[in-house]
Structure formats: C-alpha cells, structure tokens
Short mmCIF file of C-alpha atoms in Angstrom, two decimals:
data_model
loop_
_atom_site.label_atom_id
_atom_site.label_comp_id
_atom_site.label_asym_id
_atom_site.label_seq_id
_atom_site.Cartn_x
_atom_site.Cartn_y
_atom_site.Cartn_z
CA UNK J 1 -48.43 -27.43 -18.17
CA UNK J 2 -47.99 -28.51 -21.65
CA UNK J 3 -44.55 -30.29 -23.28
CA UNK J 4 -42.22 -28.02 -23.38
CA UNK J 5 -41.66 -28.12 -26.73
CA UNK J 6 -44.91 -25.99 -27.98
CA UNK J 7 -45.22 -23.30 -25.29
CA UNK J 8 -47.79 -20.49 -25.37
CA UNK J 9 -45.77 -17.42 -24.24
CA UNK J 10 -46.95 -13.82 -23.33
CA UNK J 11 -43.94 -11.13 -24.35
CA UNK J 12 -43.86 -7.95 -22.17
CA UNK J 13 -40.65 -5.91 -24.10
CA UNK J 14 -41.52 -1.92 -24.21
CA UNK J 15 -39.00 -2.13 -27.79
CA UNK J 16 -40.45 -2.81 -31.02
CA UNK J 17 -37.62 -4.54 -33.12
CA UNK J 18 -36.42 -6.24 -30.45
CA UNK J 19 -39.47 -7.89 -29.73
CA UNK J 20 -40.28 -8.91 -32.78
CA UNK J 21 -36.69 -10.49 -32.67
CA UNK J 22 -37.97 -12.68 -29.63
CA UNK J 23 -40.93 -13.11 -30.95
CA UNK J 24 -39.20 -15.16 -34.39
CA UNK J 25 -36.62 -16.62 -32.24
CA UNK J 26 -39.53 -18.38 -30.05
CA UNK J 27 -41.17 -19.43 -33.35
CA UNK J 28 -38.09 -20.82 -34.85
CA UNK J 29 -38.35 -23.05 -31.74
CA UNK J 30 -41.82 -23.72 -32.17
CA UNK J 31 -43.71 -21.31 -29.56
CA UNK J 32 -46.23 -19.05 -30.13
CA UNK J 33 -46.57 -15.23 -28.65
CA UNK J 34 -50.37 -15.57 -28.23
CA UNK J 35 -49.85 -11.71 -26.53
CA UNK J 36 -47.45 -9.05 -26.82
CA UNK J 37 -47.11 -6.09 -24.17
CA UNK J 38 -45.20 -2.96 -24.26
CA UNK J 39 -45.92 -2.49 -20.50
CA UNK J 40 -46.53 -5.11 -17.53
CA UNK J 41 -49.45 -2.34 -16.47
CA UNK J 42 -52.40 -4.81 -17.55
CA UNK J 43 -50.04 -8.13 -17.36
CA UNK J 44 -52.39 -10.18 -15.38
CA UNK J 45 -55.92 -9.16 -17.27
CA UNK J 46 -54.10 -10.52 -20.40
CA UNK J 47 -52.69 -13.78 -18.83
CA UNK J 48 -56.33 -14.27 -17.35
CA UNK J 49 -57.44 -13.96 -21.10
CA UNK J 50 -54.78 -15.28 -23.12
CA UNK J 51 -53.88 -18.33 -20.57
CA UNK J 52 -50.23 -18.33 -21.93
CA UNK J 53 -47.79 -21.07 -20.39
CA UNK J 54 -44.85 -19.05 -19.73
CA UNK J 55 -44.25 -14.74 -19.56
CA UNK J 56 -41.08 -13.48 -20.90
CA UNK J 57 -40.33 -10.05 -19.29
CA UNK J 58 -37.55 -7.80 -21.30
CA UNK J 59 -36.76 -4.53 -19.71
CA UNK J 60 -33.92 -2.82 -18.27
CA UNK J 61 -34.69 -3.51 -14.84
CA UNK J 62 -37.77 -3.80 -12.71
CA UNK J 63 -39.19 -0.93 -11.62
CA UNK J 64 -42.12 -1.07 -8.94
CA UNK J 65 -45.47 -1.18 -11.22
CA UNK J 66 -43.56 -3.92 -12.65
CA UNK J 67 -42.97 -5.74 -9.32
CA UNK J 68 -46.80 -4.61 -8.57
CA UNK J 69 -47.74 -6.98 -11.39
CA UNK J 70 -45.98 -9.32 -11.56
CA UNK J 71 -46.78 -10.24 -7.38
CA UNK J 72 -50.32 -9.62 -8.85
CA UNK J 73 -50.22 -12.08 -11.39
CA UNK J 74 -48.69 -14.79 -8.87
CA UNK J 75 -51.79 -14.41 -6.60
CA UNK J 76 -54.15 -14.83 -9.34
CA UNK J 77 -53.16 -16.87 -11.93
CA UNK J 78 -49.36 -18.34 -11.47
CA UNK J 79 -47.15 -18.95 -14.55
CA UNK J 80 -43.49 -18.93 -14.93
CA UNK J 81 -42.08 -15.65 -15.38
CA UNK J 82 -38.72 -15.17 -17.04
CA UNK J 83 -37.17 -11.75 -16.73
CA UNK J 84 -34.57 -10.76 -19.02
CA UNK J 85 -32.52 -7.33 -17.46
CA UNK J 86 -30.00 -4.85 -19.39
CA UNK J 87 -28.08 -4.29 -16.24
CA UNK J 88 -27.55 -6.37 -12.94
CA UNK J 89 -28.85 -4.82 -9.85
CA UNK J 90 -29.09 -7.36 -6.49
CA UNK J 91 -32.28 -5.21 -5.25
CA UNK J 92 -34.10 -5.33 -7.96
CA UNK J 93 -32.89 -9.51 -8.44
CA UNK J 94 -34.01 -9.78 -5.24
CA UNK J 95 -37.09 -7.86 -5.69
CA UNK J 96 -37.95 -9.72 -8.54
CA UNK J 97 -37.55 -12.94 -7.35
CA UNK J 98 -40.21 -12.15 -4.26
CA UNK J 99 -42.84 -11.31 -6.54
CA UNK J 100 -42.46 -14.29 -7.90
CA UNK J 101 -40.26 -14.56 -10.98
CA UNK J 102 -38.80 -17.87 -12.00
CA UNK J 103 -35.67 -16.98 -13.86
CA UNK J 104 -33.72 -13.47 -13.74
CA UNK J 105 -30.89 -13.00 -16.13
CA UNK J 106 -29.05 -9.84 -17.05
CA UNK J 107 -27.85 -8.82 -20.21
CA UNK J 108 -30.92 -8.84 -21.64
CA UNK J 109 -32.26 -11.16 -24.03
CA UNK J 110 -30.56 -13.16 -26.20
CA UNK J 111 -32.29 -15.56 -29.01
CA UNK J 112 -30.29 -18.38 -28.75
CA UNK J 113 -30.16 -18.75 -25.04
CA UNK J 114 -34.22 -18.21 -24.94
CA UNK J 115 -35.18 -22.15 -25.16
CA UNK J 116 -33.04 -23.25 -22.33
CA UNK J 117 -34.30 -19.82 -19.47
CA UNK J 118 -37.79 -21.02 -20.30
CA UNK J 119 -37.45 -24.78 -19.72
CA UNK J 120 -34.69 -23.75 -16.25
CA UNK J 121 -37.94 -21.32 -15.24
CA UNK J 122 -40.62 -23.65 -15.89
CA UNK J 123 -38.68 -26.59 -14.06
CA UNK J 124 -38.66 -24.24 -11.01
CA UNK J 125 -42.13 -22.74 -11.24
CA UNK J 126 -43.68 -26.18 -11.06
CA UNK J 127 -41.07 -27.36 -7.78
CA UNK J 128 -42.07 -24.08 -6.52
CA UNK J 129 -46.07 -24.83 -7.39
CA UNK J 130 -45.41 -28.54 -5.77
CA UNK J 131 -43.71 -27.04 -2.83
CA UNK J 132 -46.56 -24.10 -1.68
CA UNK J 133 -49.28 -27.46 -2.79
CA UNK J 134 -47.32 -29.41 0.20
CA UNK J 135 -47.63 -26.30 2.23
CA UNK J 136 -51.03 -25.74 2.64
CA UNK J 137 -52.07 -29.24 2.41
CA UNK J 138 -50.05 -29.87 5.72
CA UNK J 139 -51.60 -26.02 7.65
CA UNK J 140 -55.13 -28.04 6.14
CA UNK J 141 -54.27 -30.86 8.22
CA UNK J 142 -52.96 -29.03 11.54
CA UNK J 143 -56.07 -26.80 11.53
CA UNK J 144 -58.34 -30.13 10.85
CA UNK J 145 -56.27 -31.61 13.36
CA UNK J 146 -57.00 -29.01 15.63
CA UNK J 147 -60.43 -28.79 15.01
CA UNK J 148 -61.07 -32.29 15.68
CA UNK J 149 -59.66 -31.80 19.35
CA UNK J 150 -61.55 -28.77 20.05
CA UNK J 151 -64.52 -30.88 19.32
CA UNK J 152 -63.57 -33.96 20.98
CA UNK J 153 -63.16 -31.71 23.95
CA UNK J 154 -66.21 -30.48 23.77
CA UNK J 155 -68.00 -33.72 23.63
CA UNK J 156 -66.07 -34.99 26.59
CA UNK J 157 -67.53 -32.31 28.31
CA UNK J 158 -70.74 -32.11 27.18
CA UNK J 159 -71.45 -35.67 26.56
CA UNK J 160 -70.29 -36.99 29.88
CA UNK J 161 -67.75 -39.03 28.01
CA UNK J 162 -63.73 -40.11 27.51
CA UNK J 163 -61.59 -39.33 24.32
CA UNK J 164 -62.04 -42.38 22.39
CA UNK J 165 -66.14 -42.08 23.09
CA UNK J 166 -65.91 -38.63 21.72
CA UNK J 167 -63.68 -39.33 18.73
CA UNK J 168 -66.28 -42.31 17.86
CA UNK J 169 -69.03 -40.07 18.15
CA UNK J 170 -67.73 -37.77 15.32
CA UNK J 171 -66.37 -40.40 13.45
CA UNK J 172 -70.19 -42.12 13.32
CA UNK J 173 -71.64 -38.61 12.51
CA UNK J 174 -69.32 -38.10 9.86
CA UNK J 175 -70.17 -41.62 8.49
CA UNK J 176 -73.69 -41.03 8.68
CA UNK J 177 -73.67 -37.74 6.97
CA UNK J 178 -71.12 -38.53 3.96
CA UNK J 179 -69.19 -35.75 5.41
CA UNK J 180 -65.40 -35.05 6.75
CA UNK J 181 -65.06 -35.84 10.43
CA UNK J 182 -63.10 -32.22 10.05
CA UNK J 183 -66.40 -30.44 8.70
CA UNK J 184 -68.76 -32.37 11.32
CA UNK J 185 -66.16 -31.54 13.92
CA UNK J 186 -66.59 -27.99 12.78
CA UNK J 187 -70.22 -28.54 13.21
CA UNK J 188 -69.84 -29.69 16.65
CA UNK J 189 -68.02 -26.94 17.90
CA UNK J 190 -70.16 -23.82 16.58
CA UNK J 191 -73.20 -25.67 18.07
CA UNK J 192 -70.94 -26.64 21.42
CA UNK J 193 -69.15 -23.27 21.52
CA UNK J 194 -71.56 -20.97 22.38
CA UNK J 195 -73.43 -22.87 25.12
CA UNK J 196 -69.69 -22.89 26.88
CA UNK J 197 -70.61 -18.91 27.51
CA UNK J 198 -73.55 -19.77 29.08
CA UNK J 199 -71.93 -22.50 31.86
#
C-alpha cells in the first residue's frame, strides 16, 4: 500500500455527473481514477488490470450482483472498498460489510468528506489484512504441529523407538535434506501410512 496521500482509486458510480464530481474532488486531493465503472458487473477483471489502491462504490444501495463482486474481488485480489449509499438499510450494511467492504456510509457521496472514508477504510483493510495473515499463519502451525505428531507416532512404531528418538530422527532428515521438519514429516507419514493398512 502506497502513502496515502497519492492513491490509485477505481470509481464504480452508475451516474455520469456525479462521477465526474468524485472523480475532480479525488484529484483536487491528489488521487488518480486509473478506472471508472458504471456497474460492479466486471469489478474484479478491472482491479486485476488496473491494480488500483482503493475502490470507491457509489450507488443507492447494494444489490446482490453487487455483493457477488465485491466477495469476488476479496477472494482474488483484496483492496479497500468504500461504499457510499443514498439510503441506510442494516441488511444491506450488513451485507456489505461480509463481502468485505471497509467503510459503508449513507447519504451518498460527498466531496469533502471523500479524503478522510478512504484513509478510515484503508486503516481497517490493512488491520483486517494483518488480522486473517495471523490467522492462517497460526491453522499453518497447528496442522504442522499436527503433522509432526502423526509422524513421530509413526516412527515410534515403526522404528522401535521413544518420542524424543523419533522427533530426532525427523529433525536430522530435515537437516540433511534442507527441508521443513513439517514437509519431511509429511514425507514420513504418506510413506508410513499406508503400510499401517497392511499390519
């Protein structure tokens, strides 16, 4: 992510003055619209293509092809969404915030309050980002985890051997091989695994 002060922005508005309102508004503060969309129907082939830093949204609510891309474009290539409504709805907030928007705020868009929903939606797309990161770093480690004990057991009973025999075993095999102990403990077991049938 870029300072915030020169932001590449994709504008989804399906009204022609008004976007061309936002789209001066964001220049006066320095951004560029590298895209501009009437529709959110091809939102994530043009963020894949124009690799904007932030989306402004501007429609009267969210309806569900909307919601369809926008979850879409969180799967595949996450950015901070900001999605300016006409009228305040809690399903559709609510929908909108599970497929990933950053920032919701009715009444549509205003120019002067653009600057400060970007840098409030970009502030919580990257906690967000830094929070799911944690996430699946920590399931990485449980299944490692796991897989090292599956294969530790299966040494120990294989091998003739106790725990700390085992876990030196993989930890020498993973030294020799310039490999994770997690990968050779993989190893082990779909070797191991299938010779358990057979006992």
């Amino acid at each position: 992510m870029p300072e915030h002060d020169t932001l590449k922005v994709l504008l989804v508005d399906d009204e022609i003055v008004r976007a061309a309102m936002v789209e001066e508004a964001l220049a006066l503060d320095g951004h560029q619209v590298v895209c501009r969309l009437s529709s959110p129907a091809s939102l994530n082939d043009m963020v894949q293509q124009h690799q904007p830093d932030v989306v402004i949204i501007d429609m009267e609510s969210p309806d569900r092809d909307t919601l369809e891309s926008m979850a879409l474009l969180q799967r595949e290539n996450p950015r901070p969404v900001v999605f300016f409504a006409d009228q305040h709805d809690p399903e559709s907030l609510k929908a909108a915030v599970k497929a990933g928007v950053s920032a919701y705020v009715v009444d549509g868009l205003a120019a002067n309050r653009v600057k400060a929903v970007i840098d409030v939606a970009i502030a919580r797309f990257e906690a967000f980002q830094g929070m799911r990161r944690d996430l699946d770093k920590a399931r990485n480690q449980l299944a490692d985890r796991k897989r090292i004990e599956q294969a530790k057991g299966l040494l120990m009973k294989h091998q003739s051997c106790d725990e700390e025999q085992a876990y030196r075993m993989l930890r020498k095999l993973a030294m020799d091989r310039g490999q994770r102990i997690a990968l050779v403990a993989q190893n082990v077991i779909d070797i191991l695994k299938p010779l358990e049938k057979g006992s």
